[in-house]
PDB file of C-alpha atoms in Angstrom:
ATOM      1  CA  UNK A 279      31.058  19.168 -64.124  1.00 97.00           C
ATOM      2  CA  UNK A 280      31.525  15.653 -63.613  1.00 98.00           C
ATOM      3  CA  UNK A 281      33.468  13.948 -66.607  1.00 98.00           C
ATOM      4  CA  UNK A 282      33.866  10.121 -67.218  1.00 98.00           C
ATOM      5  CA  UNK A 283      36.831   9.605 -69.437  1.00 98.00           C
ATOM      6  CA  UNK A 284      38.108   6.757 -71.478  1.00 98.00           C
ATOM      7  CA  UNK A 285      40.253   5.836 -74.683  1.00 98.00           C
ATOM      8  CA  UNK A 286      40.695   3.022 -76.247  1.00 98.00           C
ATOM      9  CA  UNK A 287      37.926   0.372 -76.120  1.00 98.00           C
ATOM     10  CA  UNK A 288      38.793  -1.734 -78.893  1.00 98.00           C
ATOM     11  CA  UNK A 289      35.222  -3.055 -78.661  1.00 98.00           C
ATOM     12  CA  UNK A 290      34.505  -3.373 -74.966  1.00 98.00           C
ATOM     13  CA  UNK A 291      31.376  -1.623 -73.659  1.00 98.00           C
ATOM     14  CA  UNK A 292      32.452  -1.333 -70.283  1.00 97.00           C
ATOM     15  CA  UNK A 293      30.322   0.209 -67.317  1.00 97.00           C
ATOM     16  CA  UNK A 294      29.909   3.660 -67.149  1.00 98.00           C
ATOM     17  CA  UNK A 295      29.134   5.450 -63.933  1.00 97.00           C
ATOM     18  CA  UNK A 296      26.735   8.669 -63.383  1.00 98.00           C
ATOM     19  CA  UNK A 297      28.449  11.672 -65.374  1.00 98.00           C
ATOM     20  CA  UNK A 298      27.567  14.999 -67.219  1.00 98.00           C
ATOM     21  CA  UNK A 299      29.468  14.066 -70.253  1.00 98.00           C
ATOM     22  CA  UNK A 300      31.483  10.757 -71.395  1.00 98.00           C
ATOM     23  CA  UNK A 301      34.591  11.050 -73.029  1.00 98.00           C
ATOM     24  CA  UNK A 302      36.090   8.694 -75.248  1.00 98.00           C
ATOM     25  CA  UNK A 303      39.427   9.327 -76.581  1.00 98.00           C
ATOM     26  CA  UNK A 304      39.167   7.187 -79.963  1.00 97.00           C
ATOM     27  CA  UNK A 305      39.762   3.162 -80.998  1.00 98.00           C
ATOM     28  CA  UNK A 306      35.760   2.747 -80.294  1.00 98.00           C
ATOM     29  CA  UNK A 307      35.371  -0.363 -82.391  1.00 98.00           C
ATOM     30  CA  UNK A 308      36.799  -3.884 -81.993  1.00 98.00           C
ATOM     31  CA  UNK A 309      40.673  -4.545 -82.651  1.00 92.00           C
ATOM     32  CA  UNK A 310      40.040  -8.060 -84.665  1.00 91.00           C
ATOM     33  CA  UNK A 311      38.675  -6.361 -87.495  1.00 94.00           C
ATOM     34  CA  UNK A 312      39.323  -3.288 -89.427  1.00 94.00           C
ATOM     35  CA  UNK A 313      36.909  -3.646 -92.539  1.00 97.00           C
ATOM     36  CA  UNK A 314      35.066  -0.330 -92.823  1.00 98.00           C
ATOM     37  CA  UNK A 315      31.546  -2.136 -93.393  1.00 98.00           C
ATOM     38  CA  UNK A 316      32.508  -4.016 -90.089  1.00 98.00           C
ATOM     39  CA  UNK A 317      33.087  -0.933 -88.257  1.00 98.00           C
ATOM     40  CA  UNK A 318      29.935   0.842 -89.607  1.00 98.00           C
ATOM     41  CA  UNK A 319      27.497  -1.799 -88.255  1.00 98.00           C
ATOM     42  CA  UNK A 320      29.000  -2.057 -85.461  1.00 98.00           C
ATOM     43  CA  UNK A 321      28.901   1.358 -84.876  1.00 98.00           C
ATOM     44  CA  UNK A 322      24.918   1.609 -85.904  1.00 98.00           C
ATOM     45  CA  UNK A 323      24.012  -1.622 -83.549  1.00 98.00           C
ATOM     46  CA  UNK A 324      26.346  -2.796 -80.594  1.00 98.00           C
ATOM     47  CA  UNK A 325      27.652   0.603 -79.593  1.00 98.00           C
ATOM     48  CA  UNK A 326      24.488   2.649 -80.371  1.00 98.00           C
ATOM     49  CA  UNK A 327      22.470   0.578 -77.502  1.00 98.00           C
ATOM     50  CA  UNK A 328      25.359   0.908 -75.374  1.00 98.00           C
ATOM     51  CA  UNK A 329      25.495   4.990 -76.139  1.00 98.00           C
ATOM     52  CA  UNK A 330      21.927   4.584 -75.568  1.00 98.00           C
ATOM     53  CA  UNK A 331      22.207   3.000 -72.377  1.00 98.00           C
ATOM     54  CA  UNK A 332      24.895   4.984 -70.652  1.00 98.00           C
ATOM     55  CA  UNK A 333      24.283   7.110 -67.528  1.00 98.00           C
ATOM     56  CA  UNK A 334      25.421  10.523 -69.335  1.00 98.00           C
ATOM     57  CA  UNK A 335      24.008  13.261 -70.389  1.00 98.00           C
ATOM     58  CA  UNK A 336      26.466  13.628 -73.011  1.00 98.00           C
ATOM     59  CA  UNK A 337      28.938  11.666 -74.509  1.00 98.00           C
ATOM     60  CA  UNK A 338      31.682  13.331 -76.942  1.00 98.00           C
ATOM     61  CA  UNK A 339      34.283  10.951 -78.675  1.00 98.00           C
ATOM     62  CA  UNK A 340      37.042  11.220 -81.234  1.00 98.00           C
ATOM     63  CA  UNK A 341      38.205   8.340 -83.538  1.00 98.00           C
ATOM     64  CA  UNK A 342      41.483   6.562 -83.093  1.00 97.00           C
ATOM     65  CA  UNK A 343      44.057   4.679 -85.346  1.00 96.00           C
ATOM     66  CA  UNK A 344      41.585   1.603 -85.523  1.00 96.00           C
ATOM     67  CA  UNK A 345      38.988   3.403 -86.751  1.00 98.00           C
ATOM     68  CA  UNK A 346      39.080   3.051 -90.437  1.00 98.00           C
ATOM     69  CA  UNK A 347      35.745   3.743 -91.331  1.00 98.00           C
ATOM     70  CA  UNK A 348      36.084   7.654 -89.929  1.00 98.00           C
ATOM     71  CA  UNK A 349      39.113   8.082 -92.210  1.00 97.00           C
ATOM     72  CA  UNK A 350      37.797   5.706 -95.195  1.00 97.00           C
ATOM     73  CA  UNK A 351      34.589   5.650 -95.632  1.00 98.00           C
ATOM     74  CA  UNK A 352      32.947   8.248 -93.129  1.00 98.00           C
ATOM     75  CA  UNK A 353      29.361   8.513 -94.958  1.00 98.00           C
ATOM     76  CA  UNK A 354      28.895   5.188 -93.755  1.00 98.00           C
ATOM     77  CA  UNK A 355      29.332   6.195 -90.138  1.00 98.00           C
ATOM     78  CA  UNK A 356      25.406   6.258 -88.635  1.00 97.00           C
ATOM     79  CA  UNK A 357      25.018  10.154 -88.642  1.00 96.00           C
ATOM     80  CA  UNK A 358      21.968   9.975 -86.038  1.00 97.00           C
ATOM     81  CA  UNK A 359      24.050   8.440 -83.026  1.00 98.00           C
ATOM     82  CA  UNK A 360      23.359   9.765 -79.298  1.00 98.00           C
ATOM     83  CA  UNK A 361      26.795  11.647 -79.111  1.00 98.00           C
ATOM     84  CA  UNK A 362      28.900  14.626 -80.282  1.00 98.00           C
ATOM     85  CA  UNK A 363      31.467  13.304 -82.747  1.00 98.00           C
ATOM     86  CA  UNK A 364      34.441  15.497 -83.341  1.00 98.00           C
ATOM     87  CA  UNK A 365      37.213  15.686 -85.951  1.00 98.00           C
ATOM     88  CA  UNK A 366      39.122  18.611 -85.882  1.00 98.00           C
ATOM     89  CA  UNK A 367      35.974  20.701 -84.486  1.00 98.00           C
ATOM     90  CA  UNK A 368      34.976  21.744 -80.974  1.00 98.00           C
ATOM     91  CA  UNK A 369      31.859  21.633 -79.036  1.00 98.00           C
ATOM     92  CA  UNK A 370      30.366  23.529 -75.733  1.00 98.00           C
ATOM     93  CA  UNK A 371      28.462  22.068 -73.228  1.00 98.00           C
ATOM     94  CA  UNK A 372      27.135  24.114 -69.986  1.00 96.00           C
ATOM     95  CA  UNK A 373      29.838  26.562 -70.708  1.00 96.00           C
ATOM     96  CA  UNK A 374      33.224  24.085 -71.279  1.00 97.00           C
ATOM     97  CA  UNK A 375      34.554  24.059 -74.476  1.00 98.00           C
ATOM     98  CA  UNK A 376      35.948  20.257 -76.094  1.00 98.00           C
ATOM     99  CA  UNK A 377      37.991  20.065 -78.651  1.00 98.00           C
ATOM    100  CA  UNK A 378      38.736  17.148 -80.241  1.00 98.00           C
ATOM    101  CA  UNK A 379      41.365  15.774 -82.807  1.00 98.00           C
ATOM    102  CA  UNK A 380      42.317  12.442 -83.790  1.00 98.00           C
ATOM    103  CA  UNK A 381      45.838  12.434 -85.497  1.00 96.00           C
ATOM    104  CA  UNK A 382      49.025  11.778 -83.958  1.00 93.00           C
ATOM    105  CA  UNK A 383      52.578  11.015 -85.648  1.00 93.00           C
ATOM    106  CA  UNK A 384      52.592   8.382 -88.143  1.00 91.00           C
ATOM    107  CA  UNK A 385      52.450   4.794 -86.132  1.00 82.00           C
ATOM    108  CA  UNK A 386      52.312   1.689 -88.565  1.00 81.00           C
ATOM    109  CA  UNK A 387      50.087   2.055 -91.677  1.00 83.00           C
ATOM    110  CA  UNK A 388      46.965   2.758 -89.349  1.00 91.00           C
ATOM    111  CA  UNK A 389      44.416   5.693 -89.571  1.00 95.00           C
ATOM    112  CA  UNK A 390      45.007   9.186 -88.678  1.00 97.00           C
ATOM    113  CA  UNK A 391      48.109   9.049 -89.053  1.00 95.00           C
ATOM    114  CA  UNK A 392      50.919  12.260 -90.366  1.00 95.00           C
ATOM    115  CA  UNK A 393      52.383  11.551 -92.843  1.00 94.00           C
ATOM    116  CA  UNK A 394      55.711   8.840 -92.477  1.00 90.00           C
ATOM    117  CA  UNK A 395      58.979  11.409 -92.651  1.00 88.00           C
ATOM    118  CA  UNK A 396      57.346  14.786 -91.011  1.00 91.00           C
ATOM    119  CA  UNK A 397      59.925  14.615 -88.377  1.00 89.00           C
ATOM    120  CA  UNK A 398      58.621  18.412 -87.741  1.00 94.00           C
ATOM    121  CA  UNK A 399      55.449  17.497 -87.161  1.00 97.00           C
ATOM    122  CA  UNK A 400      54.594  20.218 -89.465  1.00 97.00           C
ATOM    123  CA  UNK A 401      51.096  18.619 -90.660  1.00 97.00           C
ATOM    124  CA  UNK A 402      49.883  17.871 -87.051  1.00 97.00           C
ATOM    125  CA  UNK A 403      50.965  21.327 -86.379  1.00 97.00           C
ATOM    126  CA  UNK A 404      48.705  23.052 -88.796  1.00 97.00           C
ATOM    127  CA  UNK A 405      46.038  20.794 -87.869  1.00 96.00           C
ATOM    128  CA  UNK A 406      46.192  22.139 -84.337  1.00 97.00           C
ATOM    129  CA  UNK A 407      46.752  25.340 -85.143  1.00 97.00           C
ATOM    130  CA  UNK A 408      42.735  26.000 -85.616  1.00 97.00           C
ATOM    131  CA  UNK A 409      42.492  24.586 -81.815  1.00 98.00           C
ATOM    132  CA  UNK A 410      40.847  27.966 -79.809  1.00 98.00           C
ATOM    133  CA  UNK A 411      42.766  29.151 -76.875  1.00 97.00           C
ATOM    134  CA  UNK A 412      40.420  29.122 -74.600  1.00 97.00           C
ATOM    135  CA  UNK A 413      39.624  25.329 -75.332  1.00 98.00           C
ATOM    136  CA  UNK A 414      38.842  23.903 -71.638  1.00 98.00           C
ATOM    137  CA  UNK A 415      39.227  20.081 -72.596  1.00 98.00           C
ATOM    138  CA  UNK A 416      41.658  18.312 -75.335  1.00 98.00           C
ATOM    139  CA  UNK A 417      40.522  15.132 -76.615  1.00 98.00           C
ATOM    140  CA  UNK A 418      42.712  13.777 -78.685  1.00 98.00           C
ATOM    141  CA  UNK A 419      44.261  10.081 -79.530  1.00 96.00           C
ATOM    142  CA  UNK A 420      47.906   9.945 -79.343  1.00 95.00           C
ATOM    143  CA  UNK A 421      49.850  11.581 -75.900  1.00 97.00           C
ATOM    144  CA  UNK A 422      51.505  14.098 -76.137  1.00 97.00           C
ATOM    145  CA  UNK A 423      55.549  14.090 -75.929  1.00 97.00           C
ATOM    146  CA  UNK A 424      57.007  13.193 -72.563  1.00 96.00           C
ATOM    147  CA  UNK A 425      53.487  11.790 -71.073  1.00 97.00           C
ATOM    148  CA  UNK A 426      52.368   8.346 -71.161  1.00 96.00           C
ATOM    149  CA  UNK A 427      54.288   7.904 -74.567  1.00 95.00           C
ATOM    150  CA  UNK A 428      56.260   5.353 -73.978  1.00 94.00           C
ATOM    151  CA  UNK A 429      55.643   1.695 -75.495  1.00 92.00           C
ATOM    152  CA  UNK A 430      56.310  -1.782 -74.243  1.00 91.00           C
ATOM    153  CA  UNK A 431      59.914  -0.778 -76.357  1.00 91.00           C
ATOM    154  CA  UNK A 432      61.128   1.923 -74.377  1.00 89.00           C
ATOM    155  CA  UNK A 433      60.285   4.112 -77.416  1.00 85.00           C
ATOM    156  CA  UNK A 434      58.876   7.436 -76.479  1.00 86.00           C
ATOM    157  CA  UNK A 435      56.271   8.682 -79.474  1.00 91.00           C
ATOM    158  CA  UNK A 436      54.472  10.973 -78.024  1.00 95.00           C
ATOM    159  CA  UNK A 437      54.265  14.252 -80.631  1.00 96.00           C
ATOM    160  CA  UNK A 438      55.808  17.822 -79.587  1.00 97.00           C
ATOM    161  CA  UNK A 439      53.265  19.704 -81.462  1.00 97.00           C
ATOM    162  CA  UNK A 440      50.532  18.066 -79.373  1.00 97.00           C
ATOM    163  CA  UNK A 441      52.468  19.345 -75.754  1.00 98.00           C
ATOM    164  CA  UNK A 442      52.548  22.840 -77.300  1.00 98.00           C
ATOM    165  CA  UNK A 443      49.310  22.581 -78.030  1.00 98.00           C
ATOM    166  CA  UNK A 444      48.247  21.217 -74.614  1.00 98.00           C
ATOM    167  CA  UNK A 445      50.695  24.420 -73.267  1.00 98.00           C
ATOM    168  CA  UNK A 446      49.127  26.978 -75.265  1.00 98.00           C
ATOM    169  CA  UNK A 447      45.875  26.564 -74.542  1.00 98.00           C
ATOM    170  CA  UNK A 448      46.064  25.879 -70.619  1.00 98.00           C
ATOM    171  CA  UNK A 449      43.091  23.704 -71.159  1.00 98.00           C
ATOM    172  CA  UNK A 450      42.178  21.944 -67.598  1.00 98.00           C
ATOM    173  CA  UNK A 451      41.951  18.651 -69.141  1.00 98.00           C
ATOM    174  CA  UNK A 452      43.691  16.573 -71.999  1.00 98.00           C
ATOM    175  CA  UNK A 453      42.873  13.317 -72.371  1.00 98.00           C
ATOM    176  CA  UNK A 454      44.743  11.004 -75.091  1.00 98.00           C
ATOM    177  CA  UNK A 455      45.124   6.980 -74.690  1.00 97.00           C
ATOM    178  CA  UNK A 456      46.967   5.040 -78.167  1.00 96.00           C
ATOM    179  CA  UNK A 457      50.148   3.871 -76.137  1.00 96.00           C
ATOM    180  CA  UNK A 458      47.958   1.367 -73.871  1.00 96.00           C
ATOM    181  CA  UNK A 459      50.976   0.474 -71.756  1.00 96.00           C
ATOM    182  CA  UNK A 460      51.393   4.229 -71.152  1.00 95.00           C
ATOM    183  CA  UNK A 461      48.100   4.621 -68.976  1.00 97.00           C
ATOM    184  CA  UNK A 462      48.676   7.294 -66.318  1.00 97.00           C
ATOM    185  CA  UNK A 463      47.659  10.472 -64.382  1.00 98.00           C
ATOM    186  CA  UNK A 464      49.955  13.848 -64.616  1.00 98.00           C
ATOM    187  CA  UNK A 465      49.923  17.287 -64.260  1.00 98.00           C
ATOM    188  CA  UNK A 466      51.240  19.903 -66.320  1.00 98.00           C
ATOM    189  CA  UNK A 467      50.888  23.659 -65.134  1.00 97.00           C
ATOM    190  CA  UNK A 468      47.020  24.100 -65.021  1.00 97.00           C
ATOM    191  CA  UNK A 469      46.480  20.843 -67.283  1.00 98.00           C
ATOM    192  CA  UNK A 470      45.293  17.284 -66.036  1.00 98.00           C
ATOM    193  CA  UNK A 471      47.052  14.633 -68.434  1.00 98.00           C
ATOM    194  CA  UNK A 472      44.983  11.827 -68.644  1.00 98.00           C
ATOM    195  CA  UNK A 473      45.936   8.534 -70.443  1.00 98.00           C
ATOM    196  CA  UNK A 474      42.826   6.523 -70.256  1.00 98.00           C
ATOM    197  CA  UNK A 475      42.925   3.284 -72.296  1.00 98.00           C
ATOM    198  CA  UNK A 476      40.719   1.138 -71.615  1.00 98.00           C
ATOM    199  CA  UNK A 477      42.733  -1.666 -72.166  1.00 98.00           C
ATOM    200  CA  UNK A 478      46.590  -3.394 -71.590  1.00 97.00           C
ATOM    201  CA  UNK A 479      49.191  -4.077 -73.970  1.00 95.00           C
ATOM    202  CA  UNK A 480      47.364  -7.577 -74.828  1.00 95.00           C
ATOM    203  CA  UNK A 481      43.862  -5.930 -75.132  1.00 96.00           C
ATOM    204  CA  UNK A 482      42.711  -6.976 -72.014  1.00 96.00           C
ATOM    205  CA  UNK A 483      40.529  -4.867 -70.152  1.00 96.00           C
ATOM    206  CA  UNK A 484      42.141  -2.784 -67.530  1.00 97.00           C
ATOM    207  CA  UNK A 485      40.315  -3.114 -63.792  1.00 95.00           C
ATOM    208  CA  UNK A 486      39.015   0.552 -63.956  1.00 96.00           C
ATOM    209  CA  UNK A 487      38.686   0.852 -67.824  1.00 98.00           C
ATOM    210  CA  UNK A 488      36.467   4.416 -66.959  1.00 98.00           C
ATOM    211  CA  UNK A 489      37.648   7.395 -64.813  1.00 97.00           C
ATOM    212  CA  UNK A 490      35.641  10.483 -62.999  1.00 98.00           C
ATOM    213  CA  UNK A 491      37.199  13.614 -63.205  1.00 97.00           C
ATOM    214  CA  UNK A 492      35.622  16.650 -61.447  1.00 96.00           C
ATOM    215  CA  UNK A 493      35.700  19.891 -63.325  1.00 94.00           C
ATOM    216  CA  UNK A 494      35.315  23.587 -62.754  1.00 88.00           C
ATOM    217  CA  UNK A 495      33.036  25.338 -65.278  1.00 78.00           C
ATOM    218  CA  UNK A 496      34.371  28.475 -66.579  1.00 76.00           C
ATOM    219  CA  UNK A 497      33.283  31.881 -65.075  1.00 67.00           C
TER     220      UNK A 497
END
């Protein structure tokens, strides 16, 4: 299967090439404005031609911390758009299973955040908890500790409950963006890491904004 991955558009609609399914790893809509009605129409118009218009067969996307109107004021989100959304639920497609999540540790007073204090990570922790063990692809919005976590700072804020999660479940993919300056490739045991945003630490977009990753469908 032949995945195109991403995270962290902020708006841009870059160029997607010839895939099986899309990946987005949340922050779809544009950084300059985080009214919910905004994001809605955006959602329904700009990036519903360009969903239209990409070369996949399927796209599956999270939200991110930008995008309020999941979090706020999700009956506005267009329910008929040409994609598998997922929050906390999972999809298959030609035999790999995606899950997808969009919370991380709490990061400013953004969306999809845990709450401020949960130095356990004891909310994220039951929120993965429902994540199957035979999941075959994470897709989730913040990295996971130790892996493209680091910011512009030289804070690392990646969460621990995410790594265990991307440890018990062996999945052959995990792909997270959030930390923009963090964008990298690693490997963990049988798991591809993937940071793919889309764009720099200034929002700029990054030369190769969209990835292909080649994967093996289960048995």
């Amino acid at each position: 299967m032949r995945l195109a991955v991403t995270a962290d558009l902020h708006g841009f609609l870059p160029d997607v090439p010839p895939c099986d399914v899309l990946v987005i790893a949340g922050d779809l809509t544009p950084a300059h404005d985080h009214d919910v009605a905004f994001q809605a129409r955006w959602l329904d118009t700009t990036f519903r031609a360009w969903l239209q218009a990409v070369p996949a067969e399927h796209v599956v996307a999270i939200a991110g911390n930008h995008d309020f109107v999941f979090e706020r004021a999700p009956e506005t989100v267009p329910t008929d758009l040409p994609w598998t959304y997922l929050q906390d639920t999972g999809t298959t497609i030609d035999g790999v299973r995606f899950w997808g999540s969009p919370w991380q540790p709490w990061f400013f007073d953004w969306a999809f955040n845990a709450p401020k204090g949960d130095t356990d990570e004891t909310f994220l922790r039951e929120r993965f908890a429902v994540v199957p063990d035979d999941t075959d692809v994470l897709v989730v919005h913040g990295p996971p500790a130790g892996y493209g976590d680091r910011t512009s700072t030289g804070m690392s804020v990646g969460s621990a409950a995410q790594l265990d999660l991307v440890r018990r479940t062996a999945a052959q993919l995990c792909v997270f963006g959030h930390i923009h300056e963090g964008r990298g490739d690693w490997q963990l045991g049988p798991t591809r890491l993937i940071n793919a945003s889309a764009v720099t630490l200034k929002y700029a977009l990054v030369d190769e904004p969209v990835q292909l990753v080649e994967l093996s469908r289960p048995d």
